[in-house]
mmCIF file of C-alpha atoms in Angstrom:
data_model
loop_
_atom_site.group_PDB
_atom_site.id
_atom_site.type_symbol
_atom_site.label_atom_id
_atom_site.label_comp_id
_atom_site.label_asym_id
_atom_site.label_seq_id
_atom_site.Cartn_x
_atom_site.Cartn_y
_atom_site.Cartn_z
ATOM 1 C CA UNK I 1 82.247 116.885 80.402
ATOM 2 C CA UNK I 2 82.436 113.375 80.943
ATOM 3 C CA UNK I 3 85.809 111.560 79.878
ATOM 4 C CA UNK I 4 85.837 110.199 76.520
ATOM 5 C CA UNK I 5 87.145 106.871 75.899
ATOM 6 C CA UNK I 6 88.631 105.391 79.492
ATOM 7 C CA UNK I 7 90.991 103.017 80.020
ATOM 8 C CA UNK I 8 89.427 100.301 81.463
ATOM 9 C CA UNK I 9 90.858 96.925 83.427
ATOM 10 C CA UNK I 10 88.815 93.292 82.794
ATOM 11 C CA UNK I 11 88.085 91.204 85.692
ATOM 12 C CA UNK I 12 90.900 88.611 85.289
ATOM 13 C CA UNK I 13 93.604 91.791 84.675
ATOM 14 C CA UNK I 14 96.537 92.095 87.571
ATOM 15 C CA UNK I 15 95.141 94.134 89.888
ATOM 16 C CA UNK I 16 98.463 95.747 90.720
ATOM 17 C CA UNK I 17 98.960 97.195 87.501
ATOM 18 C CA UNK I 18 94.983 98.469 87.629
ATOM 19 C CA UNK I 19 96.045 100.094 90.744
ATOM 20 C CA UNK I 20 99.358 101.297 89.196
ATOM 21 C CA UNK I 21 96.899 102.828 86.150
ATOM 22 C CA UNK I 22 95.326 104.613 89.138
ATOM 23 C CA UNK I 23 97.694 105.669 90.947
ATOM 24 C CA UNK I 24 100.494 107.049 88.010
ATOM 25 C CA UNK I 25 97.751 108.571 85.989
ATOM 26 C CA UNK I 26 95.437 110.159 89.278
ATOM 27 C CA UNK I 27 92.303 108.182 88.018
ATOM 28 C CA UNK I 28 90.090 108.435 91.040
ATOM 29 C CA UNK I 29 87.796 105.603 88.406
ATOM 30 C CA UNK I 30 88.560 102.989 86.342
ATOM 31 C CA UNK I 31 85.774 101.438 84.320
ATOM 32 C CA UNK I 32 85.963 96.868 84.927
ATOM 33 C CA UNK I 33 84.848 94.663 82.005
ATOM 34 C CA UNK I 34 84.079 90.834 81.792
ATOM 35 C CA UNK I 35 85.703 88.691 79.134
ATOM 36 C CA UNK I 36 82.903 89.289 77.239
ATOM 37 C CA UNK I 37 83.192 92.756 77.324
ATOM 38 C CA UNK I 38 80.702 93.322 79.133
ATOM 39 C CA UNK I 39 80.755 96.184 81.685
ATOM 40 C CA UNK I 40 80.686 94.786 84.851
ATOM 41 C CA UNK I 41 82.377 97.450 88.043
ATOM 42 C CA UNK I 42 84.146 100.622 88.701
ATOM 43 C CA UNK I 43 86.936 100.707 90.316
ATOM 44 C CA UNK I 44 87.284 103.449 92.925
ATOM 45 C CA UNK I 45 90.429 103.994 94.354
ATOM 46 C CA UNK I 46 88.901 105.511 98.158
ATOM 47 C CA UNK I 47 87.161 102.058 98.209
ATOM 48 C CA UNK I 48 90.076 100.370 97.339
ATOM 49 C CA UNK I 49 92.147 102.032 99.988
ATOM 50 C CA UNK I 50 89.363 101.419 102.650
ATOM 51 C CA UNK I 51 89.331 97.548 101.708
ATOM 52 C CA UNK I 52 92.376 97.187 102.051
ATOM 53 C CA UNK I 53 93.221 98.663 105.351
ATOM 54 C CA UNK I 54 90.386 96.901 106.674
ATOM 55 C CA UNK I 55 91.118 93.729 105.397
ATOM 56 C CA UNK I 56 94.563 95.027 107.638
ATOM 57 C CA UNK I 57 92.686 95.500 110.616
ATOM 58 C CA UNK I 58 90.944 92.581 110.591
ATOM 59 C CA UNK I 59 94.035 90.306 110.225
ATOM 60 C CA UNK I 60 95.603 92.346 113.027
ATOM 61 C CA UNK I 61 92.274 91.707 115.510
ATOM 62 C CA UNK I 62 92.394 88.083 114.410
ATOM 63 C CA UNK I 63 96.396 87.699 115.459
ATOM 64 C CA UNK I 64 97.270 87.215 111.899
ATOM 65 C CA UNK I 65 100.689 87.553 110.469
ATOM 66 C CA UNK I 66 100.055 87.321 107.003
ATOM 67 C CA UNK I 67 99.759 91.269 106.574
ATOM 68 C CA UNK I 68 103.505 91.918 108.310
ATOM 69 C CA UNK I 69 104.531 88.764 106.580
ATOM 70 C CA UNK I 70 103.474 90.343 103.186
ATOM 71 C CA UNK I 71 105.146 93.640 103.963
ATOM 72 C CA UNK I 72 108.556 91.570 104.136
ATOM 73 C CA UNK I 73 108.232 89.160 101.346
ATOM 74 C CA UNK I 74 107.641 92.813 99.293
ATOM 75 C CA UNK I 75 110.761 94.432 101.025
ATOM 76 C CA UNK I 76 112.671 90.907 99.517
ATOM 77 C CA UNK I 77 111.335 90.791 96.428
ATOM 78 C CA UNK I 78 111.783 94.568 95.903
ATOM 79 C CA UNK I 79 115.447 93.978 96.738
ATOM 80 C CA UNK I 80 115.117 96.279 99.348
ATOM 81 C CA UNK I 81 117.899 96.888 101.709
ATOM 82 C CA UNK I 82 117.751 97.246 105.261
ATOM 83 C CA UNK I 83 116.684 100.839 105.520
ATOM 84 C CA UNK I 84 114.069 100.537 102.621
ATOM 85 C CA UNK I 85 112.973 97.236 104.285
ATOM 86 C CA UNK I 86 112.526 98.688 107.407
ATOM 87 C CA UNK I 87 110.662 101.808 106.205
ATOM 88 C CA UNK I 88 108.042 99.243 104.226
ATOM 89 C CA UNK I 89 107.515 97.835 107.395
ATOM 90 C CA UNK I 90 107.074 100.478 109.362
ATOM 91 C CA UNK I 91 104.419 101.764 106.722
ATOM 92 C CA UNK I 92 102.006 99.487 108.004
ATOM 93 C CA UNK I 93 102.475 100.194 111.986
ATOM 94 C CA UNK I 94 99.408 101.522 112.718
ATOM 95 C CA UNK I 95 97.674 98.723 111.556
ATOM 96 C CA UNK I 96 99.592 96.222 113.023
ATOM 97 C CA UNK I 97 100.342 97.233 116.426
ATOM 98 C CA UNK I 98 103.981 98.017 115.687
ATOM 99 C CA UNK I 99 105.865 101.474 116.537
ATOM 100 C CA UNK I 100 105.532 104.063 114.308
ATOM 101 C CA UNK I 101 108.650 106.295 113.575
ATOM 102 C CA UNK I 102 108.432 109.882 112.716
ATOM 103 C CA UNK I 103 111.355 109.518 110.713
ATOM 104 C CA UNK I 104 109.352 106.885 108.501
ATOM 105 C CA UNK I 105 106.114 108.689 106.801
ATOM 106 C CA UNK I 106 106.415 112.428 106.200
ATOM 107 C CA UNK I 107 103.835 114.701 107.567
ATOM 108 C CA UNK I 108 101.349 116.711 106.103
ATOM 109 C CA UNK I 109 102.837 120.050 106.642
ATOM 110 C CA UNK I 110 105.753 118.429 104.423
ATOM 111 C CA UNK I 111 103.205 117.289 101.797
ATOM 112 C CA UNK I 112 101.912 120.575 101.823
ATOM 113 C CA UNK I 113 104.871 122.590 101.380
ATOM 114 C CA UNK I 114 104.383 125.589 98.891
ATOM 115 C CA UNK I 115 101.171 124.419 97.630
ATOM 116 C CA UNK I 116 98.749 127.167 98.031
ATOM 117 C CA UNK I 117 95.157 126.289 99.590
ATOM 118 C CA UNK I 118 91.956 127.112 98.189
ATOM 119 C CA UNK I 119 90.504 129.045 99.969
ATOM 120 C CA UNK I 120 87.021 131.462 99.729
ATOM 121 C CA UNK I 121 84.831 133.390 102.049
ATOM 122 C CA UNK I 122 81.633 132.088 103.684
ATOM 123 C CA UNK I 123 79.864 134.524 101.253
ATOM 124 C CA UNK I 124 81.575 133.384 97.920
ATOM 125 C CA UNK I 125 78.875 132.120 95.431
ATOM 126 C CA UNK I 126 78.692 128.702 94.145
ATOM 127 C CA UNK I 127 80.074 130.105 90.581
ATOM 128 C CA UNK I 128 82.840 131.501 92.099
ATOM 129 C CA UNK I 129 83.260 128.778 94.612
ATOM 130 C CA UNK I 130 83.330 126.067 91.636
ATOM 131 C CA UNK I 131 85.583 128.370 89.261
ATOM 132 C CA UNK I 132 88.486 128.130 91.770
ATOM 133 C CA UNK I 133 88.018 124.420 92.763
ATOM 134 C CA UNK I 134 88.297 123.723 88.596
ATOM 135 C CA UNK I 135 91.118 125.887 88.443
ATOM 136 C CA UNK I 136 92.943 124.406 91.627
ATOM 137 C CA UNK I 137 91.273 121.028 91.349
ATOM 138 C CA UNK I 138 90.719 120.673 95.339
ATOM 139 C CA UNK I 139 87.494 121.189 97.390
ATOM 140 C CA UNK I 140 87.372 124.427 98.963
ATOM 141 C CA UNK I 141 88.343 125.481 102.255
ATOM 142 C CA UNK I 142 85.756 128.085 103.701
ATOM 143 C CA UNK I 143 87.225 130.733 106.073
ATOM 144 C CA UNK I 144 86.186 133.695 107.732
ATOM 145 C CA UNK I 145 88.101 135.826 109.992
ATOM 146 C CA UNK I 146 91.324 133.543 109.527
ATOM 147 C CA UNK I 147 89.672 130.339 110.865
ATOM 148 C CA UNK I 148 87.820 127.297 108.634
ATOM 149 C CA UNK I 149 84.488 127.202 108.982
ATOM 150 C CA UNK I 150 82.935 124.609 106.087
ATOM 151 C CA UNK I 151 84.447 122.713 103.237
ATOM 152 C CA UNK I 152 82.694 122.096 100.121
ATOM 153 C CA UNK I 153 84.019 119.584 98.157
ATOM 154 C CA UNK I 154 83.303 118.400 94.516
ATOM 155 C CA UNK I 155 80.487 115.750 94.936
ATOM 156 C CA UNK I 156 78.797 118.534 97.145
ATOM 157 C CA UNK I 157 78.738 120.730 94.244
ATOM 158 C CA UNK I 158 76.909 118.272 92.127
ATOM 159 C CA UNK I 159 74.905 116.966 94.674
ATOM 160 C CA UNK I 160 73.815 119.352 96.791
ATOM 161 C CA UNK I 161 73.714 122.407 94.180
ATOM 162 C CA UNK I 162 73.665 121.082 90.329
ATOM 163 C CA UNK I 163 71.072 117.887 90.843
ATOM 164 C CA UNK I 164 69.055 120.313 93.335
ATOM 165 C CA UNK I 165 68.984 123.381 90.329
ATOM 166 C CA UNK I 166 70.332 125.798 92.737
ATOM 167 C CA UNK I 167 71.241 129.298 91.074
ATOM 168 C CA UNK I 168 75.207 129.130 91.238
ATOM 169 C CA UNK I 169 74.965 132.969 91.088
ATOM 170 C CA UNK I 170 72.628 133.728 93.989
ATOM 171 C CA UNK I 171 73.645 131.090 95.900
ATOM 172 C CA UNK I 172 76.589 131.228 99.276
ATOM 173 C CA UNK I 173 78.839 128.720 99.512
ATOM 174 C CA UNK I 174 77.914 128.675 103.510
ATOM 175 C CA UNK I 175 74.353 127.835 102.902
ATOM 176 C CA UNK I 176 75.513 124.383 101.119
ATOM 177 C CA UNK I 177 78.820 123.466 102.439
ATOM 178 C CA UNK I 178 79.583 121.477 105.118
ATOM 179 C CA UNK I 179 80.195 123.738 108.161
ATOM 180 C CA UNK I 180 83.007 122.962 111.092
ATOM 181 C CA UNK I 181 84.500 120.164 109.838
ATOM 182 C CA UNK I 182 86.797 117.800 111.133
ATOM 183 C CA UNK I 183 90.533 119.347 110.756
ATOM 184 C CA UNK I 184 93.888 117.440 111.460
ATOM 185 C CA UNK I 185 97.297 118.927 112.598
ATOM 186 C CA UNK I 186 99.886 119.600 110.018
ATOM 187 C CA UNK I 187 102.097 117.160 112.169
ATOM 188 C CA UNK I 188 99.981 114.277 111.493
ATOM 189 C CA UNK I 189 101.906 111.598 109.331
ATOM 190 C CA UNK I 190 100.549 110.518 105.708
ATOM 191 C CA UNK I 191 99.629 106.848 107.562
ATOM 192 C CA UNK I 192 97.708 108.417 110.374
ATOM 193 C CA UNK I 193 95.622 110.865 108.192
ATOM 194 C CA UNK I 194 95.052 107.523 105.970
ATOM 195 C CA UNK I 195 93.467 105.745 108.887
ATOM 196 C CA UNK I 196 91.485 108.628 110.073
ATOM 197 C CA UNK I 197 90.130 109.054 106.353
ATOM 198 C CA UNK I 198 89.560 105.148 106.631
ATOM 199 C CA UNK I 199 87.968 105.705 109.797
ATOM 200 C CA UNK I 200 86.017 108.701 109.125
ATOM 201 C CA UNK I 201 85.008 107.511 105.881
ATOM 202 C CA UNK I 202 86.503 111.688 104.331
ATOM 203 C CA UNK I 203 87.795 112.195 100.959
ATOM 204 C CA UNK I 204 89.276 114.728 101.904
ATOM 205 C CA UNK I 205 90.630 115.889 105.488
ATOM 206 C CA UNK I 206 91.552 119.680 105.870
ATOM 207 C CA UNK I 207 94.860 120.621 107.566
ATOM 208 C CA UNK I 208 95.078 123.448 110.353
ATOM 209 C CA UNK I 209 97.252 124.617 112.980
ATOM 210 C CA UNK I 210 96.292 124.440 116.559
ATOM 211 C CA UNK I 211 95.553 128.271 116.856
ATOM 212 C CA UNK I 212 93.418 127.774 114.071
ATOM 213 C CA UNK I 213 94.691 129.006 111.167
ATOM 214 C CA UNK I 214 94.130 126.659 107.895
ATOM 215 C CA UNK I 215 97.468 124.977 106.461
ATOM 216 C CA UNK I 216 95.813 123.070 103.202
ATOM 217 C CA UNK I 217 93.657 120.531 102.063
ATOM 218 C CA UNK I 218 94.786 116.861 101.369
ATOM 219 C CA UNK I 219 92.601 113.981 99.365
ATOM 220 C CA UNK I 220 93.134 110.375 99.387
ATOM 221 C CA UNK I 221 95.042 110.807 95.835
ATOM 222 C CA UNK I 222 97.525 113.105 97.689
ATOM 223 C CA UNK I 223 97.979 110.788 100.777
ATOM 224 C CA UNK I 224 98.342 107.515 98.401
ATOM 225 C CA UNK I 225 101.503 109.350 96.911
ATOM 226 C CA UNK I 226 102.432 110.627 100.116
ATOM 227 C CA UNK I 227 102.989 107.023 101.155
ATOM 228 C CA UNK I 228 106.632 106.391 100.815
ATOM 229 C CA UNK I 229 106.501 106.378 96.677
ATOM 230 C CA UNK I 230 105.818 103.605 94.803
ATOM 231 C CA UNK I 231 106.950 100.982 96.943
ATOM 232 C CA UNK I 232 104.924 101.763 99.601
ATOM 233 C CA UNK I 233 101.517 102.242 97.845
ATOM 234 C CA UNK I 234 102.496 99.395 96.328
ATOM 235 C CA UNK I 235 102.856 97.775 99.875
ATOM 236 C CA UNK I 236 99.375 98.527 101.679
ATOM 237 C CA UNK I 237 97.533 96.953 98.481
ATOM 238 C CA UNK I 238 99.812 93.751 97.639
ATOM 239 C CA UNK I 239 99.515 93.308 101.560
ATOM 240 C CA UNK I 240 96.164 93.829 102.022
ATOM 241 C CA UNK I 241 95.340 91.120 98.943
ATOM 242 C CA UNK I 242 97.777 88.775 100.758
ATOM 243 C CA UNK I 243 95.415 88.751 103.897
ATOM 244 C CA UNK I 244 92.997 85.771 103.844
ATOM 245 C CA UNK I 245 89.564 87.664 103.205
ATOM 246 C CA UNK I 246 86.762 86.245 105.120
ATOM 247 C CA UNK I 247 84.023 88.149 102.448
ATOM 248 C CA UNK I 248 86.550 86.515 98.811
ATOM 249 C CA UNK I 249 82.528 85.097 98.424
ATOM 250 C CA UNK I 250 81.291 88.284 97.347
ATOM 251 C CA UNK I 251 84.643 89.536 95.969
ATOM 252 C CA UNK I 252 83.195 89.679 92.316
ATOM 253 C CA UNK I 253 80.527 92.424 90.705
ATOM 254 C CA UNK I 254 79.278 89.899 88.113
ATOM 255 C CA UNK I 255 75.530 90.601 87.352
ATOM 256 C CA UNK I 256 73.269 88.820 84.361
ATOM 257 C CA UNK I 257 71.311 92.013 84.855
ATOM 258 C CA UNK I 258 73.718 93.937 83.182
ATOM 259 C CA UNK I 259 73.567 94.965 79.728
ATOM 260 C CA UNK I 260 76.309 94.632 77.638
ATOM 261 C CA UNK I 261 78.542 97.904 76.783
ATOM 262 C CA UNK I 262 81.349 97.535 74.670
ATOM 263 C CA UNK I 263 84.834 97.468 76.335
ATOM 264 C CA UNK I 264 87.886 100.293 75.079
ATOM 265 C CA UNK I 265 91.011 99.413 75.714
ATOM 266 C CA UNK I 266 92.651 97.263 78.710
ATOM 267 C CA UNK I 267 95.348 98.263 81.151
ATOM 268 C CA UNK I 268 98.486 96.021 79.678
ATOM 269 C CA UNK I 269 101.518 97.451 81.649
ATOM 270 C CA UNK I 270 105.305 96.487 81.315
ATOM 271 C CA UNK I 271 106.015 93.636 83.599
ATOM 272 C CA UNK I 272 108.409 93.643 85.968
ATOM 273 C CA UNK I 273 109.712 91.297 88.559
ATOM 274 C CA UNK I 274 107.122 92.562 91.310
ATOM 275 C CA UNK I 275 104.378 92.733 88.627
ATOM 276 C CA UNK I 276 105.026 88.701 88.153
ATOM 277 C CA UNK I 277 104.105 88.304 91.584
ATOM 278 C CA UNK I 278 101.408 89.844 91.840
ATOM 279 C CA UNK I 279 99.664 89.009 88.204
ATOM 280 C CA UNK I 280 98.094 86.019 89.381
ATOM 281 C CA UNK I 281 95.800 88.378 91.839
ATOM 282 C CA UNK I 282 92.939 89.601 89.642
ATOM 283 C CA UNK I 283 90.942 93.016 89.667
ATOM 284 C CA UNK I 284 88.454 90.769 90.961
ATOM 285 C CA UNK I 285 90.224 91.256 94.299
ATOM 286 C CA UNK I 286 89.495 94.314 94.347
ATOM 287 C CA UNK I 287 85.818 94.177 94.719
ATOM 288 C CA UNK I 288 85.163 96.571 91.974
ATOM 289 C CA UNK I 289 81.785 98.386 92.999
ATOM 290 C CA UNK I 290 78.352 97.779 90.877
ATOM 291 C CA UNK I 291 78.668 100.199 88.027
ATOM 292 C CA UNK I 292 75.890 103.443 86.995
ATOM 293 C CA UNK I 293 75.015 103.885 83.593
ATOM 294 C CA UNK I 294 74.169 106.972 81.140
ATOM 295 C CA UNK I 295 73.266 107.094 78.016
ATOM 296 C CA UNK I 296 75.753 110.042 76.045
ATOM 297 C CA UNK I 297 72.230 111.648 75.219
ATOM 298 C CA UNK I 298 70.834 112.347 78.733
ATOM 299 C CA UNK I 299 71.978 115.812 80.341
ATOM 300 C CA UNK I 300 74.462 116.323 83.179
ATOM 301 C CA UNK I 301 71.220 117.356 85.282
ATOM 302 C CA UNK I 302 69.566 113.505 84.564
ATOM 303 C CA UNK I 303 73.070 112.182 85.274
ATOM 304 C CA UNK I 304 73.864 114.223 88.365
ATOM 305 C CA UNK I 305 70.115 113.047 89.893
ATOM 306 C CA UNK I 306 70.913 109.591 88.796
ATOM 307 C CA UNK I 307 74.079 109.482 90.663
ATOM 308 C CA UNK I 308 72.830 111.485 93.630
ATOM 309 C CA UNK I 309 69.756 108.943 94.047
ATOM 310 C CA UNK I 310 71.822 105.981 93.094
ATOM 311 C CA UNK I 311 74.315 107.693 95.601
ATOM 312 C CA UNK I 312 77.768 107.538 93.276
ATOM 313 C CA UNK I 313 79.936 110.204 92.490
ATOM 314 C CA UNK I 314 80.802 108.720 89.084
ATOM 315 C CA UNK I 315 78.739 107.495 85.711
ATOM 316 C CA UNK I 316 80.153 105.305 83.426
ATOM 317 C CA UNK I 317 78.102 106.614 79.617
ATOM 318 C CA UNK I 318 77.310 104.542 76.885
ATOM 319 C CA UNK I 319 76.842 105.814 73.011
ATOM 320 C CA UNK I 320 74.103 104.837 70.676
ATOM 321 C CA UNK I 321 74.869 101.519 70.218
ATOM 322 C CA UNK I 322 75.637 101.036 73.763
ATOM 323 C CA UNK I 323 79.210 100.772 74.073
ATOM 324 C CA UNK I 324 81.142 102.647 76.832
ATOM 325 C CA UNK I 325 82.052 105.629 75.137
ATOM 326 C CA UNK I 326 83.373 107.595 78.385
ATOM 327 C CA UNK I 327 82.923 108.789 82.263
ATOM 328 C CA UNK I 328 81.901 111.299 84.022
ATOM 329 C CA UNK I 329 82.695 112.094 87.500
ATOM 330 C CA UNK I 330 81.432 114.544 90.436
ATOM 331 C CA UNK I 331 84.960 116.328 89.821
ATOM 332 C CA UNK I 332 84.160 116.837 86.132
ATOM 333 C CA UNK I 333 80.699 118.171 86.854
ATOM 334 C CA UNK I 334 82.687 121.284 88.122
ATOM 335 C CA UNK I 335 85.455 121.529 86.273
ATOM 336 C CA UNK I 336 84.301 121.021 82.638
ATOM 337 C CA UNK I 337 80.037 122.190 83.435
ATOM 338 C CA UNK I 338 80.517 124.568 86.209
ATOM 339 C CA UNK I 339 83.555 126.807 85.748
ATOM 340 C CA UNK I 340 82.640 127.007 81.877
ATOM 341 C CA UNK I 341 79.567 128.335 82.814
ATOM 342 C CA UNK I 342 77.473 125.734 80.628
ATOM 343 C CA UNK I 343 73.792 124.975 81.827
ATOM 344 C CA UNK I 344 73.181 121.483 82.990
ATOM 345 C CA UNK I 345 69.463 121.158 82.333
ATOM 346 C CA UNK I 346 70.611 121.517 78.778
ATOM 347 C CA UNK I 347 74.065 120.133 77.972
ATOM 348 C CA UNK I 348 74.262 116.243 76.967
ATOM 349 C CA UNK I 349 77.177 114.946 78.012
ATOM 350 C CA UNK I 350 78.371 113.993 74.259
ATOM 351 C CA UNK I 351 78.067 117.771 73.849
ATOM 352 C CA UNK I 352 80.927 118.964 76.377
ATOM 353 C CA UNK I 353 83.507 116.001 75.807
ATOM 354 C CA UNK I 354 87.027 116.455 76.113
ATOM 355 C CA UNK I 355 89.221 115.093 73.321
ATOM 356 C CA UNK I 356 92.417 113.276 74.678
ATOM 357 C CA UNK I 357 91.381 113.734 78.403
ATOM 358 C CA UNK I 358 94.717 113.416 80.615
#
């Protein structure tokens, strides 16, 4: 189940183009080596996100300019003309006490369009439940009578169900999923539901009409493109590392504890005239988070215990000679353990690998 293989970034890599790796190929995870080859962080693209409109916030509550200042020299060096400029700008508002147009960051109900919602009944069991999250990749709305009652996303599958050795089968979604949540209108922009997520600390926010009735589910991946394209992804992150970042002390993962995994391949993207700029900030800026590790021998039970004690929705395995050898994530516990109907007391991860994971 787990992901054979990953790319993986080294601390002194651009951190743009880890982000770009990211972003382009909807890695939630990217595995961070030393220059030793060491294993050293995971990358996690919520925490990213939350850094960096922090690091926003904090620049805005302290006066700063830097983060609008940032935003412009982008706009420049993207050759950006005065529409494009303005939009990049504008991107940012929120954050930095500047208006907000409409007309600037598309709504939800436009990033929803024609994308059906997953959606099952308070009474739907957890085998069910899991087979249509792996088939639509989403969390699932739960509805009854035409109004959303619980979500139950992927880490609460393998938390609260796989690590606990709940019978999928017998098992209601209702009696594990988180009931009532917190909804947001269809008219909310892309930048607004990003700041509630940030706020909120959600992976996933779902979308319903006033009256009630449930529009769709968006996750951070889906709000990150949502944000203007490239260019303004791009944007929040090159601004936010632009901020001066009173915890840069603690910006690095480095740990002699660590044993040393071997490292697969690093991120090397084509360079472009942005990418020069920004090559000098290393995924050390990014404050990669302290990295879990598997063995390829334990069993997606062990691992989903590990990470549920340890509190991670992600395990970065090792093979027998300890080199990293893949990852597995919360997502993948459902997809690849769950909806193939595999039992996870008994499966190794080396067992249920994917060959040429996308």
């Amino acid at each position: 189940v787990m992901t054979p293989n990953p790319t993986c970034v080294s601390m002194t890599d651009s951190a743009m183009d880890a982000m770009s790796t990211m972003v382009e190929n909807h890695y939630r995870h990217l595995p961070v080596v030393d220059e030793n080859g060491a294993v050293v962080g995971l990358l996690d693209i919520a925490k990213c996100l939350n850094d960096a409109i922090t690091k926003l916030e904090r620049a805005q509550e302290k006066g700063s300019s830097s983060a609008n200042d940032a935003v412009e020299q982008m706009a420049a060096l993207q050759g950006a003309g005065g529409s494009q400029a303005a939009m990049l700008q504008q991107l940012l508002g929120p954050l930095m006490a500047q208006a907000f147009g409409n007309k600037s960051s598309p709504t939800l109900r436009s990033l929803l369009a024609g994308r059906p919602s997953t959606v099952v009944s308070p009474d739907t069991n957890l085998l069910e439940t899991g087979m249509i999250m792996a088939k639509a990749r989403k969390s699932a709305l739960v509805v009854e009578n035409g109004n959303l009652v619980g979500l139950f996303g992927f880490k609460d599958m393998m938390t609260r169900a796989i690590a606990k050795e709940l019978p999928l089968d017998l098992t209601a979604v209702s009696s594990v999923m988180t009931p009532n949540p917190e909804a947001v209108s269809p008219d909310c922009t892309v930048v607004e539901a990003l700041q509630m997520m940030h706020d909120s600390k959600f992976l996933t926010l779902p979308v319903c009409e006033s009256y009630g009735s449930v529009v769709g589910l968006v996750d951070v991946m889906d709000l990150i493109h949502g944000c203007g394209g490239a260019d303004g992804w791009r944007s929040i992150f090159d601004s936010a590392m632009d901020v001066s970042d009173d915890l840069s002390d603690a910006s690095s993962v480095y740990s002699t504890g660590l044993r040393s995994v071997g490292a697969s391949r690093s991120v090397r993207s084509k360079k472009s005239s942005i990418q020069a700029k920004t090559n000098d900030r290393p995924v050390s800026k990014l404050r990669p988070k302290k990295p879990l590790i598997s063995s390829d021998q334990d069993s997606v039970l062990s691992v989903s215990q590990m990470l549920v004690n340890k509190r991670g929705d992600a395990a970065l395995i090792t093979g027998p000679k300890g080199g990293l050898v893949g990852i597995l994530t919360d997502t993948d516990v459902t997809r690849r353990v769950v909806a193939n109907h595999l039992d996870p007391s008994s499966t190794a991860v080396s067992k249920v690998m994917t060959p040429n994971p996308t």
